[in-house]
Amino acid sequence: MYVVSVINYKGGVGKTTLTANLGAELANRGMKVLLIDLDPQTSLTFSFYEPDDWRERLRDGRTVKRWYDGLRGDEAPVTLGELVVSPGPANAHLKGAGRIDLIASHLGLTDIDLALARGVADGDEYDAELFRVRGSLAEGLHDDALDSYDLVLIDCAPNFGVVTQSAIIASDHLLIPAKADYLSTLGIDYLHGNVRELCRQYNADSRRFATIRRHHKVAPGVAGVVFTMIQLMAQRPIAAHQGFMDQVRALGLPVLPTALRENVTLFATNTPRGVPVVLRDRITTPAVREELQQITTEFLAHLQPEPVAA
Ligand SMILES: Nc1ncnc2c1ncn2[C@@H]1O[C@H](COP(=O)(O)OP(=O)(O)OP(=O)(O)O)[C@@H](O)[C@H]1O
Ligand SMILES: [Mg+2]
């Protein structure tokens, strides 16, 4: 099972859209995919469920907030496996034996970050609690009920709070959607630096607090930067976008060859709700679906284990 976090500090760069479509396309290719919505804005959840449905069936006890609450002792502990739901419309559109499941989110997830921030004083006690929470999702994903998934895709909030950190620590790979603009380009380098620093700290703490959790080294790699919302002219990214894409390549990060074009009609209107664009039968611009399919193929290629050096 691979665990991949879809992450960028910057808001509105297409993280949730990419998570939903990538997950859907992989499931359509026969994989068993679990999506985890770790953003209190709950946009990923609402790409698959009507708000009324979420309120009636999920809000009070079937979201990832419930799991973090159990972890903190605010409620009885539950396993991640107990929180999994299967969105009907998306699964009905799948061709083969694949499946797309979800652990939904909740606005109250912000409280987890806040509680930790004001919870314990500085010093060893704080460091131990931080270490415990940062490693919690990695631990929670070691759940027999989740063994059948080929891939877990985590949609992160646009911040670097402790919940986002727990996603990074749980991940084998990171996928970074980005817009081709100045701030996104700067942000990617900054994010990469912070991820390295987080892992360095976590690995050091892992030796220091070996009584809390058995030592294991984490080192998630970047599976790729995916450019989204690209404007095209004569089928090519406009010059301004191409420049920023080249800058990110120059950082040495793997940039997926295919970028996702901007198409407000297709992405901004969520109809029919619950079915990601890539699964829809009739769309006005089929090239968008092809781009999403190519991005999926390129992403999969990055997940293959590196050949072992002779
Ligand atoms: N390729 C695209 N073309 C046009 N609009 C898009 C495209 N991809 C996403 N959008 C729209 O842009 C907005 C932001 O996208 P999305 O929610 O996926 O970004 P995000 O990075 O998850 O945002 P946040 O940081 O708030 O979680 C949404 O309204 C979405 O429908
Ligand atoms: Mg989002």
Short mmCIF file of C-alpha atoms and ligand atoms in Angstrom, two decimals:
data_model
loop_
_atom_site.label_atom_id
_atom_site.label_comp_id
_atom_site.label_asym_id
_atom_site.label_seq_id
_atom_site.Cartn_x
_atom_site.Cartn_y
_atom_site.Cartn_z
CA MET A 1 0.00 0.00 0.00
CA TYR A 2 1.35 3.40 -1.00
CA VAL A 3 0.48 6.49 1.01
CA VAL A 4 0.64 9.77 -0.90
CA SER A 5 -0.10 13.25 0.41
CA VAL A 6 -1.35 15.88 -2.01
CA ILE A 7 0.08 19.03 -0.55
CA ASN A 8 0.89 22.70 -1.08
CA TYR A 9 0.80 25.59 1.39
CA LYS A 10 -0.80 27.73 -1.15
CA GLY A 11 -4.58 27.65 -1.24
CA GLY A 12 -6.63 27.14 -4.36
CA VAL A 13 -3.96 25.49 -6.50
CA GLY A 14 -6.06 22.42 -7.37
CA LYS A 15 -5.07 19.95 -4.60
CA THR A 16 -8.61 18.72 -3.99
CA THR A 17 -9.54 18.58 -7.67
CA LEU A 18 -6.42 16.55 -8.41
CA THR A 19 -6.96 14.21 -5.44
CA ALA A 20 -10.54 13.43 -6.50
CA ASN A 21 -9.70 12.87 -10.16
CA LEU A 22 -6.48 10.94 -9.61
CA GLY A 23 -8.20 8.68 -7.09
CA ALA A 24 -11.15 8.16 -9.42
CA GLU A 25 -8.99 7.37 -12.45
CA LEU A 26 -6.84 4.91 -10.49
CA ALA A 27 -9.97 3.19 -9.19
CA ASN A 28 -11.27 3.07 -12.76
CA ARG A 29 -8.07 1.23 -13.67
CA GLY A 30 -8.87 -1.42 -11.07
CA MET A 31 -7.05 -0.12 -8.00
CA LYS A 32 -8.55 0.03 -4.52
CA VAL A 33 -8.13 3.62 -3.47
CA LEU A 34 -8.78 5.26 -0.12
CA LEU A 35 -9.06 9.05 -0.04
CA ILE A 36 -8.58 10.86 3.25
CA ASP A 37 -9.89 14.42 3.52
CA LEU A 38 -7.59 16.14 6.02
CA ASP A 39 -8.79 19.64 5.24
CA PRO A 40 -11.34 21.22 7.63
CA GLN A 41 -12.79 23.01 4.59
CA THR A 42 -14.13 19.51 3.65
CA SER A 43 -14.05 20.25 -0.11
CA LEU A 44 -12.95 16.72 -1.01
CA THR A 45 -15.81 15.27 1.05
CA PHE A 46 -18.27 17.58 -0.71
CA SER A 47 -16.97 16.51 -4.11
CA PHE A 48 -18.43 13.08 -3.29
CA TYR A 49 -21.32 13.78 -0.89
CA GLU A 50 -24.17 16.27 -0.81
CA PRO A 51 -23.89 18.56 2.25
CA ASP A 52 -27.23 17.19 3.56
CA ASP A 53 -25.95 13.64 3.29
CA TRP A 54 -22.77 14.57 5.12
CA ARG A 55 -24.76 16.28 7.90
CA GLU A 56 -27.12 13.35 8.36
CA ARG A 57 -24.81 10.40 7.89
CA LEU A 58 -21.23 11.45 8.47
CA ARG A 59 -20.84 14.58 10.58
CA ASP A 60 -21.47 13.10 14.02
CA GLY A 61 -18.93 10.35 14.21
CA ARG A 62 -17.90 9.28 10.72
CA THR A 63 -15.16 11.80 9.95
CA VAL A 64 -11.45 11.90 10.53
CA LYS A 65 -12.02 14.43 13.33
CA ARG A 66 -13.63 11.61 15.32
CA TRP A 67 -10.41 9.63 14.99
CA TYR A 68 -8.19 12.50 16.18
CA ASP A 69 -10.62 13.11 19.08
CA GLY A 70 -10.24 9.46 20.09
CA LEU A 71 -6.51 9.79 19.89
CA ARG A 72 -6.49 12.79 22.20
CA GLY A 73 -8.73 11.08 24.73
CA ASP A 74 -11.63 13.50 24.11
CA GLU A 75 -13.75 10.52 23.00
CA ALA A 76 -13.41 6.73 22.96
CA PRO A 77 -10.77 5.63 20.44
CA VAL A 78 -11.92 4.41 17.01
CA THR A 79 -9.91 2.89 14.18
CA LEU A 80 -9.56 4.56 10.77
CA GLY A 81 -11.14 1.47 9.23
CA GLU A 82 -14.38 2.18 11.12
CA LEU A 83 -14.67 5.60 9.46
CA VAL A 84 -14.44 4.52 5.82
CA VAL A 85 -17.44 5.27 3.58
CA SER A 86 -18.04 4.37 -0.07
CA PRO A 87 -19.40 7.21 -2.20
CA GLY A 88 -22.19 5.73 -4.33
CA PRO A 89 -22.25 7.85 -7.53
CA ALA A 90 -18.48 7.70 -8.10
CA ASN A 91 -18.31 3.94 -7.51
CA ALA A 92 -21.27 3.38 -9.84
CA HIS A 93 -19.19 4.97 -12.64
CA LEU A 94 -16.21 2.62 -12.27
CA LYS A 95 -15.64 0.09 -15.03
CA GLY A 96 -13.72 -2.74 -13.38
CA ALA A 97 -13.11 -4.25 -9.98
CA GLY A 98 -11.62 -1.07 -8.50
CA ARG A 99 -13.10 0.94 -5.64
CA ILE A 100 -12.91 4.47 -4.34
CA ASP A 101 -13.54 5.00 -0.64
CA LEU A 102 -13.30 8.03 1.59
CA ILE A 103 -12.65 9.10 5.13
CA ALA A 104 -14.56 12.37 5.34
CA SER A 105 -13.53 15.59 7.02
CA HIS A 106 -15.10 18.00 9.50
CA LEU A 107 -14.76 21.72 10.14
CA GLY A 108 -13.75 20.95 13.74
CA LEU A 109 -10.46 19.47 12.54
CA THR A 110 -8.91 22.92 13.10
CA ASP A 111 -9.40 22.32 16.84
CA ILE A 112 -6.80 19.56 16.80
CA ASP A 113 -4.09 22.02 15.76
CA LEU A 114 -5.30 24.60 18.25
CA ALA A 115 -5.55 22.11 21.11
CA LEU A 116 -1.99 21.01 20.62
CA ALA A 117 -0.78 24.59 20.36
CA ARG A 118 -2.26 25.54 23.75
CA GLY A 119 -2.23 22.10 25.36
CA VAL A 120 1.05 21.54 27.14
CA ALA A 121 3.85 23.84 28.17
CA ASP A 122 7.18 23.93 26.38
CA GLY A 123 9.83 21.37 27.08
CA ASP A 124 10.03 17.59 26.96
CA GLU A 125 6.33 17.06 27.59
CA TYR A 126 5.42 19.24 24.61
CA ASP A 127 8.04 17.58 22.38
CA ALA A 128 6.72 14.14 23.32
CA GLU A 129 3.11 15.12 22.58
CA LEU A 130 4.12 16.68 19.26
CA PHE A 131 6.01 13.53 18.33
CA ARG A 132 3.02 11.40 19.28
CA VAL A 133 0.54 13.39 17.17
CA ARG A 134 2.90 13.78 14.20
CA GLY A 135 3.31 10.01 13.97
CA SER A 136 -0.32 9.16 14.74
CA LEU A 137 -1.68 8.87 11.20
CA ALA A 138 1.20 6.63 10.12
CA GLU A 139 0.32 4.39 13.04
CA GLY A 140 -3.43 4.55 12.38
CA LEU A 141 -2.95 3.46 8.78
CA HIS A 142 -1.43 0.20 10.03
CA ASP A 143 -4.93 -1.17 10.35
CA ASP A 144 -5.84 -4.65 9.09
CA ALA A 145 -9.13 -3.24 7.78
CA LEU A 146 -7.12 -1.04 5.38
CA ASP A 147 -4.83 -3.79 4.09
CA SER A 148 -6.79 -4.26 0.87
CA TYR A 149 -6.12 -0.71 -0.39
CA ASP A 150 -3.47 -0.27 -3.06
CA LEU A 151 -3.21 3.45 -2.47
CA VAL A 152 -4.13 6.01 0.15
CA LEU A 153 -4.37 9.59 -1.15
CA ILE A 154 -4.49 12.33 1.47
CA ASP A 155 -5.88 15.75 0.58
CA CYS A 156 -4.09 18.23 2.85
CA ALA A 157 -5.20 21.67 4.00
CA PRO A 158 -3.18 24.65 2.74
CA ASN A 159 -1.14 24.98 5.93
CA PHE A 160 1.70 23.26 7.78
CA GLY A 161 -0.15 22.54 11.02
CA VAL A 162 0.32 19.35 12.99
CA VAL A 163 -2.49 17.53 11.14
CA THR A 164 -0.77 18.25 7.81
CA GLN A 165 2.51 17.19 9.41
CA SER A 166 0.94 13.87 10.43
CA ALA A 167 0.03 13.31 6.76
CA ILE A 168 3.61 13.98 5.64
CA ILE A 169 5.02 11.61 8.27
CA ALA A 170 2.56 8.91 7.12
CA SER A 171 3.48 9.31 3.44
CA ASP A 172 5.80 7.43 1.14
CA HIS A 173 5.45 10.18 -1.45
CA LEU A 174 4.22 13.74 -1.83
CA LEU A 175 2.39 15.08 -4.84
CA ILE A 176 2.53 18.85 -5.23
CA PRO A 177 -0.08 20.57 -7.39
CA ALA A 178 0.92 24.12 -8.29
CA LYS A 179 -0.17 27.04 -10.38
CA ALA A 180 2.44 28.49 -12.69
CA ASP A 181 2.83 31.81 -10.92
CA TYR A 182 5.42 33.59 -8.83
CA LEU A 183 4.11 32.70 -5.36
CA SER A 184 3.52 29.03 -6.20
CA THR A 185 7.03 28.68 -7.51
CA LEU A 186 8.56 30.23 -4.40
CA GLY A 187 6.27 28.16 -2.21
CA ILE A 188 7.36 24.81 -3.63
CA ASP A 189 10.98 25.32 -2.64
CA TYR A 190 9.94 26.52 0.81
CA LEU A 191 7.59 23.55 1.27
CA HIS A 192 10.28 21.12 0.23
CA GLY A 193 12.71 22.65 2.77
CA ASN A 194 10.11 22.45 5.54
CA VAL A 195 9.27 18.83 4.75
CA ARG A 196 12.96 17.93 5.00
CA GLU A 197 13.28 19.77 8.31
CA LEU A 198 10.12 18.12 9.70
CA CYS A 199 11.42 14.64 8.81
CA ARG A 200 14.84 15.41 10.30
CA GLN A 201 13.19 16.51 13.58
CA TYR A 202 10.81 13.55 13.60
CA ASN A 203 13.60 11.04 13.00
CA ALA A 204 15.66 12.60 15.81
CA ASP A 205 12.64 12.53 18.16
CA SER A 206 11.98 8.96 17.13
CA ARG A 207 15.26 7.96 18.77
CA ARG A 208 14.65 10.26 21.74
CA PHE A 209 11.13 8.96 22.44
CA ALA A 210 11.63 5.29 21.57
CA THR A 211 9.39 4.37 24.50
CA ILE A 212 6.39 6.09 22.85
CA ARG A 213 6.78 4.42 19.48
CA ARG A 214 9.25 2.02 17.94
CA HIS A 215 11.92 3.91 15.99
CA HIS A 216 11.37 4.05 12.24
CA LYS A 217 12.93 6.51 9.84
CA VAL A 218 10.64 8.54 7.58
CA ALA A 219 11.77 10.07 4.29
CA PRO A 220 8.89 10.78 1.90
CA GLY A 221 10.02 11.68 -1.61
CA VAL A 222 8.40 14.03 -4.08
CA ALA A 223 6.48 11.92 -6.62
CA GLY A 224 5.95 14.98 -8.73
CA VAL A 225 4.89 18.58 -9.12
CA VAL A 226 1.73 18.84 -11.22
CA PHE A 227 0.94 22.15 -12.85
CA THR A 228 -2.75 22.96 -12.85
CA MET A 229 -4.98 25.69 -14.27
CA ILE A 230 -2.60 26.29 -17.16
CA GLN A 231 -3.73 28.64 -19.87
CA LEU A 232 -3.07 27.42 -23.37
CA MET A 233 -2.46 29.20 -26.62
CA ALA A 234 -2.19 27.12 -29.80
CA GLN A 235 -2.26 23.99 -27.58
CA ARG A 236 0.81 25.09 -25.58
CA PRO A 237 1.10 26.78 -22.18
CA ILE A 238 1.27 30.56 -22.56
CA ALA A 239 4.84 31.92 -22.27
CA ALA A 240 4.33 33.33 -18.75
CA HIS A 241 3.28 29.89 -17.48
CA GLN A 242 6.04 28.06 -19.33
CA GLY A 243 8.64 30.30 -17.65
CA PHE A 244 7.47 29.37 -14.14
CA MET A 245 7.25 25.69 -15.04
CA ASP A 246 10.87 25.79 -16.23
CA GLN A 247 11.93 27.48 -12.98
CA VAL A 248 10.48 24.63 -10.92
CA ARG A 249 12.22 22.05 -13.11
CA ALA A 250 15.46 23.94 -12.46
CA LEU A 251 14.97 23.32 -8.70
CA GLY A 252 15.59 19.65 -9.47
CA LEU A 253 12.12 18.49 -8.49
CA PRO A 254 10.33 16.03 -10.78
CA VAL A 255 7.70 17.93 -12.73
CA LEU A 256 5.13 15.71 -14.43
CA PRO A 257 5.28 16.29 -18.21
CA THR A 258 1.51 16.77 -18.53
CA ALA A 259 -0.10 19.85 -17.02
CA LEU A 260 -3.82 20.31 -16.39
CA ARG A 261 -5.35 23.13 -18.37
CA GLU A 262 -7.66 25.73 -16.92
CA ASN A 263 -11.30 24.98 -17.61
CA VAL A 264 -13.65 26.84 -15.34
CA THR A 265 -16.81 25.36 -16.89
CA LEU A 266 -15.79 21.80 -16.14
CA PHE A 267 -14.19 22.21 -12.73
CA ALA A 268 -16.02 25.06 -11.09
CA THR A 269 -19.46 23.55 -11.64
CA ASN A 270 -19.76 20.39 -9.64
CA THR A 271 -22.47 18.72 -11.73
CA PRO A 272 -23.26 15.96 -11.49
CA ARG A 273 -22.12 16.10 -7.86
CA GLY A 274 -20.20 13.10 -6.72
CA VAL A 275 -18.65 12.15 -10.05
CA PRO A 276 -15.18 13.55 -10.73
CA VAL A 277 -14.62 15.02 -14.23
CA VAL A 278 -12.38 12.14 -15.29
CA LEU A 279 -15.23 9.64 -14.82
CA ARG A 280 -17.93 11.64 -16.59
CA ASP A 281 -19.18 10.15 -19.83
CA ARG A 282 -19.88 13.29 -21.79
CA ILE A 283 -17.81 16.39 -21.23
CA THR A 284 -17.48 19.48 -23.39
CA THR A 285 -13.67 19.31 -23.58
CA PRO A 286 -12.47 15.66 -23.75
CA ALA A 287 -8.85 16.92 -23.79
CA VAL A 288 -9.25 17.68 -20.07
CA ARG A 289 -10.06 14.03 -19.36
CA GLU A 290 -7.08 12.94 -21.46
CA GLU A 291 -4.78 15.24 -19.47
CA LEU A 292 -6.09 13.81 -16.20
CA GLN A 293 -5.51 10.28 -17.53
CA GLN A 294 -1.96 11.12 -18.64
CA ILE A 295 -1.18 12.75 -15.27
CA THR A 296 -2.37 9.52 -13.63
CA THR A 297 -0.09 7.40 -15.80
CA GLU A 298 2.89 9.68 -15.09
CA PHE A 299 2.13 9.67 -11.36
CA LEU A 300 2.00 5.87 -11.32
CA ALA A 301 5.38 5.68 -13.05
CA HIS A 302 6.88 7.76 -10.23
CA LEU A 303 5.48 5.36 -7.62
CA GLN A 304 7.34 2.38 -9.02
CA PRO A 305 10.22 1.51 -6.71
CA GLU A 306 13.60 2.83 -7.84
CA PRO A 307 15.71 0.10 -9.44
CA VAL A 308 18.23 -1.18 -6.93
CA ALA A 309 21.76 -0.06 -7.87
CA ALA A 310 24.05 -2.96 -8.79
N1 LIG B 1 -7.96 23.00 -14.01
C1 LIG B 1 -8.84 23.85 -13.47
N2 LIG B 1 -9.42 24.82 -14.21
C2 LIG B 1 -10.31 25.67 -13.67
N3 LIG B 1 -10.68 25.66 -12.39
C3 LIG B 1 -10.14 24.73 -11.59
C4 LIG B 1 -9.20 23.78 -12.08
N4 LIG B 1 -8.83 22.97 -11.05
C5 LIG B 1 -9.51 23.39 -9.98
N5 LIG B 1 -10.31 24.44 -10.29
C6 LIG B 1 -11.19 25.21 -9.40
O1 LIG B 1 -10.37 26.06 -8.61
C7 LIG B 1 -10.85 26.12 -7.27
C8 LIG B 1 -9.73 25.61 -6.34
O2 LIG B 1 -9.46 24.25 -6.64
P1 LIG B 1 -9.22 23.17 -5.48
O3 LIG B 1 -10.30 23.29 -4.48
O4 LIG B 1 -8.98 21.88 -6.14
O5 LIG B 1 -7.87 23.76 -4.91
P2 LIG B 1 -7.18 23.44 -3.50
O6 LIG B 1 -5.73 23.62 -3.69
O7 LIG B 1 -7.65 22.16 -2.98
O8 LIG B 1 -7.78 24.62 -2.61
P3 LIG B 1 -7.63 24.74 -0.99
O9 LIG B 1 -6.23 25.18 -0.75
O10 LIG B 1 -8.65 25.79 -0.64
O11 LIG B 1 -7.92 23.39 -0.43
C9 LIG B 1 -12.09 25.25 -7.22
O12 LIG B 1 -13.21 26.08 -7.41
C10 LIG B 1 -11.93 24.33 -8.42
O13 LIG B 1 -13.17 23.92 -8.93
MG MG B 2 -8.52 21.65 -1.14
#
